[in-house]
XYZ file of C-alpha atoms in Angstrom:
244
model
C 30.597 -6.257 -13.388
C 27.503 -7.171 -11.394
C 24.753 -9.707 -11.887
C 21.866 -8.381 -13.854
C 19.236 -9.095 -11.155
C 21.277 -7.123 -8.630
C 21.538 -4.099 -10.967
C 17.742 -4.228 -11.525
C 17.110 -4.400 -7.760
C 19.479 -1.519 -7.047
C 17.635 0.559 -9.635
C 14.486 0.403 -7.507
C 12.404 -1.617 -9.944
C 11.757 -4.522 -7.579
C 13.380 -6.894 -5.146
C 16.230 -9.135 -6.355
C 13.990 -12.295 -6.113
C 11.364 -10.717 -8.217
C 14.042 -9.484 -10.604
C 15.219 -13.089 -11.078
C 11.699 -14.168 -11.903
C 11.330 -11.383 -14.402
C 14.512 -12.428 -16.128
C 13.445 -16.032 -16.315
C 10.100 -14.921 -17.764
C 11.931 -13.102 -20.589
C 10.787 -9.654 -19.488
C 14.283 -8.135 -19.301
C 16.382 -6.920 -22.246
C 20.033 -5.818 -22.408
C 20.902 -3.618 -25.351
C 17.699 -4.777 -27.057
C 18.248 -8.543 -26.578
C 16.104 -10.707 -24.249
C 18.063 -12.225 -21.420
C 16.747 -15.242 -19.521
C 19.888 -16.516 -17.770
C 20.420 -15.517 -14.127
C 24.225 -15.681 -14.409
C 24.487 -12.766 -16.829
C 26.711 -9.842 -15.605
C 26.586 -6.250 -16.799
C 28.814 -3.250 -16.297
C 26.054 -0.648 -15.870
C 26.684 1.133 -19.186
C 24.240 -1.093 -21.042
C 20.653 -0.119 -21.935
C 18.613 -2.375 -19.667
C 14.840 -2.501 -19.919
C 12.376 -4.278 -17.608
C 8.949 -4.922 -19.023
C 9.705 -2.166 -21.529
C 10.855 0.388 -18.918
C 14.441 1.575 -19.082
C 16.415 1.516 -15.884
C 17.383 4.764 -14.238
C 19.276 4.937 -11.006
C 17.174 6.317 -8.112
C 18.192 7.556 -4.706
C 17.301 4.903 -2.126
C 14.241 5.585 0.076
C 13.097 3.722 3.142
C 9.709 4.076 4.783
C 7.827 2.570 7.715
C 4.193 2.198 6.791
C 1.139 1.364 8.920
C -0.744 -0.909 6.491
C -4.493 -0.879 7.021
C -6.635 -4.064 6.744
C -8.085 -4.594 3.275
C -4.953 -3.407 1.455
C -2.847 -5.563 -0.827
C 0.900 -5.773 -0.100
C 1.900 -5.297 -3.738
C 2.561 -2.542 -6.246
C -0.418 -3.547 -8.486
C -3.467 -5.697 -8.140
C -5.336 -7.369 -11.028
C -8.547 -7.304 -8.985
C -8.500 -3.514 -8.633
C -8.073 -3.516 -4.891
C -6.155 -0.828 -2.986
C -2.462 -1.575 -2.789
C 0.209 -0.265 -0.426
C 1.711 1.619 -3.417
C -1.460 3.738 -3.586
C -0.442 5.320 -0.303
C 2.899 6.437 -1.831
C 1.562 7.947 -5.084
C 3.213 11.277 -4.219
C 6.684 9.695 -3.984
C 8.589 9.921 -7.277
C 10.650 6.764 -6.588
C 9.130 3.351 -7.343
C 8.668 1.822 -3.933
C 7.633 -1.788 -3.141
C 7.058 -3.686 0.107
C 9.751 -5.646 1.987
C 7.959 -8.896 2.308
C 4.273 -8.801 2.737
C 1.279 -8.687 5.133
C -1.874 -10.531 4.259
C -4.863 -8.628 2.867
C -6.716 -8.932 6.131
C -3.723 -8.206 8.365
C -2.790 -4.727 9.447
C 0.430 -3.341 10.836
C 4.022 -2.474 10.208
C 5.353 -2.832 6.708
C 8.601 -1.480 5.319
C 8.639 0.097 1.822
C 11.789 0.765 -0.208
C 13.370 0.935 -3.646
C 16.620 -0.576 -2.360
C 16.677 -4.234 -3.587
C 19.736 -5.269 -1.598
C 18.207 -3.938 1.569
C 14.858 -5.735 0.902
C 16.653 -9.012 0.051
C 18.856 -8.767 3.175
C 15.850 -8.358 5.493
C 13.748 -11.048 3.822
C 16.318 -13.764 3.675
C 15.260 -16.498 6.176
C 18.805 -17.022 7.542
C 18.940 -13.418 8.782
C 16.186 -14.043 11.372
C 14.864 -10.505 11.748
C 12.204 -10.582 14.518
C 8.556 -9.681 13.813
C 5.994 -9.284 16.581
C 2.280 -9.758 15.965
C -0.796 -9.254 18.150
C -3.498 -11.797 17.431
C -7.114 -11.824 18.730
C -8.145 -15.475 18.828
C -11.339 -17.372 19.451
C -10.872 -19.374 22.627
C -8.466 -19.271 25.498
C -5.263 -21.313 25.026
C -3.848 -23.391 27.857
C -0.171 -23.295 28.883
C 0.594 -26.452 26.828
C -0.726 -24.847 23.665
C 1.488 -21.881 24.262
C 4.469 -24.187 24.696
C 3.608 -25.952 21.462
C 3.668 -22.669 19.545
C 6.936 -21.760 21.253
C 8.563 -25.016 20.330
C 7.266 -24.896 16.735
C 4.377 -26.494 14.926
C 4.047 -28.139 11.544
C 2.412 -25.957 8.819
C 2.537 -26.804 5.146
C 4.531 -29.919 5.894
C 7.338 -28.112 7.670
C 7.903 -27.256 11.333
C 8.136 -23.610 12.225
C 11.159 -22.172 14.070
C 10.888 -21.491 17.832
C 8.744 -18.506 18.719
C 8.086 -16.265 21.674
C 4.506 -16.323 22.804
C 2.667 -14.466 25.571
C -1.008 -14.211 26.448
C -1.761 -10.548 26.973
C -5.306 -10.976 28.057
C -8.078 -13.620 28.095
C -11.808 -13.776 28.728
C -13.281 -17.226 29.240
C -16.811 -15.834 29.444
C -16.489 -14.385 25.955
C -14.218 -17.190 24.829
C -11.470 -15.015 23.411
C -7.819 -14.023 24.065
C -5.214 -11.532 22.906
C -1.866 -13.244 22.240
C 1.468 -11.716 21.363
C 3.738 -13.834 19.187
C 7.239 -13.088 17.860
C 8.635 -15.047 14.937
C 11.737 -14.818 12.736
C 10.317 -16.400 9.590
C 8.079 -14.935 6.924
C 6.125 -17.885 5.552
C 2.737 -17.365 3.862
C -0.005 -16.617 6.445
C 2.395 -18.116 9.038
C 0.841 -16.752 12.236
C -2.727 -17.684 11.274
C -1.608 -21.145 10.247
C 0.293 -21.657 13.487
C -2.792 -20.973 15.558
C -4.886 -23.108 13.261
C -2.391 -25.952 13.818
C -3.163 -25.881 17.519
C -6.904 -25.528 17.101
C -7.506 -21.760 17.327
C -8.945 -19.292 14.875
C -7.333 -15.876 14.455
C -10.114 -13.252 14.290
C -7.862 -10.235 13.953
C -4.171 -9.863 13.427
C -1.663 -6.952 13.440
C 2.090 -6.743 13.110
C 3.171 -4.372 15.870
C 6.945 -4.556 15.663
C 9.672 -5.264 13.063
C 13.018 -5.678 14.768
C 13.340 -2.604 16.950
C 10.736 -0.605 14.926
C 7.164 -0.074 16.094
C 4.058 1.830 15.020
C 4.180 4.428 17.765
C 2.789 7.747 16.622
C 1.179 6.457 13.441
C -2.412 5.647 12.501
C -3.494 3.156 9.848
C -2.518 4.427 6.416
C 0.168 6.779 7.704
C 3.942 6.521 7.108
C 7.280 7.983 8.112
C 10.686 7.914 6.496
C 13.303 5.909 8.285
C 16.347 7.716 9.485
C 19.874 6.908 8.188
C 20.633 5.446 11.652
C 17.578 3.191 11.576
C 18.439 1.880 8.121
C 21.989 1.178 9.241
C 20.782 -0.565 12.369
C 18.357 -2.797 10.405
C 21.234 -3.845 8.101
C 23.542 -4.515 11.015
C 20.924 -6.683 12.786
C 20.147 -8.663 9.652
C 23.857 -9.416 9.119
C 25.052 -9.898 12.673
C 21.771 -10.018 14.624
C 21.437 -11.345 18.221
C 19.283 -14.263 17.027
C 22.121 -15.869 15.116
C 24.184 -18.704 16.480
């Protein structure tokens, strides 16, 4: 017997967190009965429907995607904007993003239909590293860099320590290119961190996710992860070097 939200996630419908929300919203039925309790367990022989769609087990797929700017990190968008799912219309499995990148942020995004995998990588305690390149207005002094490295308060909470490096700066044009590596995934975190120390991010891209990078890909392109890469991501999330 397994929890209903785990069975839904493993079927490739969505992540486990989103599955929990769908259950609480009354959008899941088991053998025709609406289930709203998160503690319900099923054997897998039941007829389970999510938003009217019956669950069928899919093979797990894992993709590295170079998300372009102006693309929504979601499966659907009520404003009719292009979503990351539109770039996978030829894939029969129902894929969804692992976490998200802001609409105006480009870069590396993982796509999968494996709910356990997505939940493992997104859980804050697992501290998977993510490296961004930010073009900012202004040239930060060393003390500003130290502030970012120690953590700054955004949305009422201090961020975890980060690694920060100025790649280039131009005082005449009042701009700089800064590399920042974080282990959290809070909403618009990198932009808010720079805002907290008085700098505006003009352009942002996620260049690395753990050991993965965008090498060989252009915006809008993808590649399927190897079995070894998937295994390595899971191992790092469970026993990663960033853990104490």
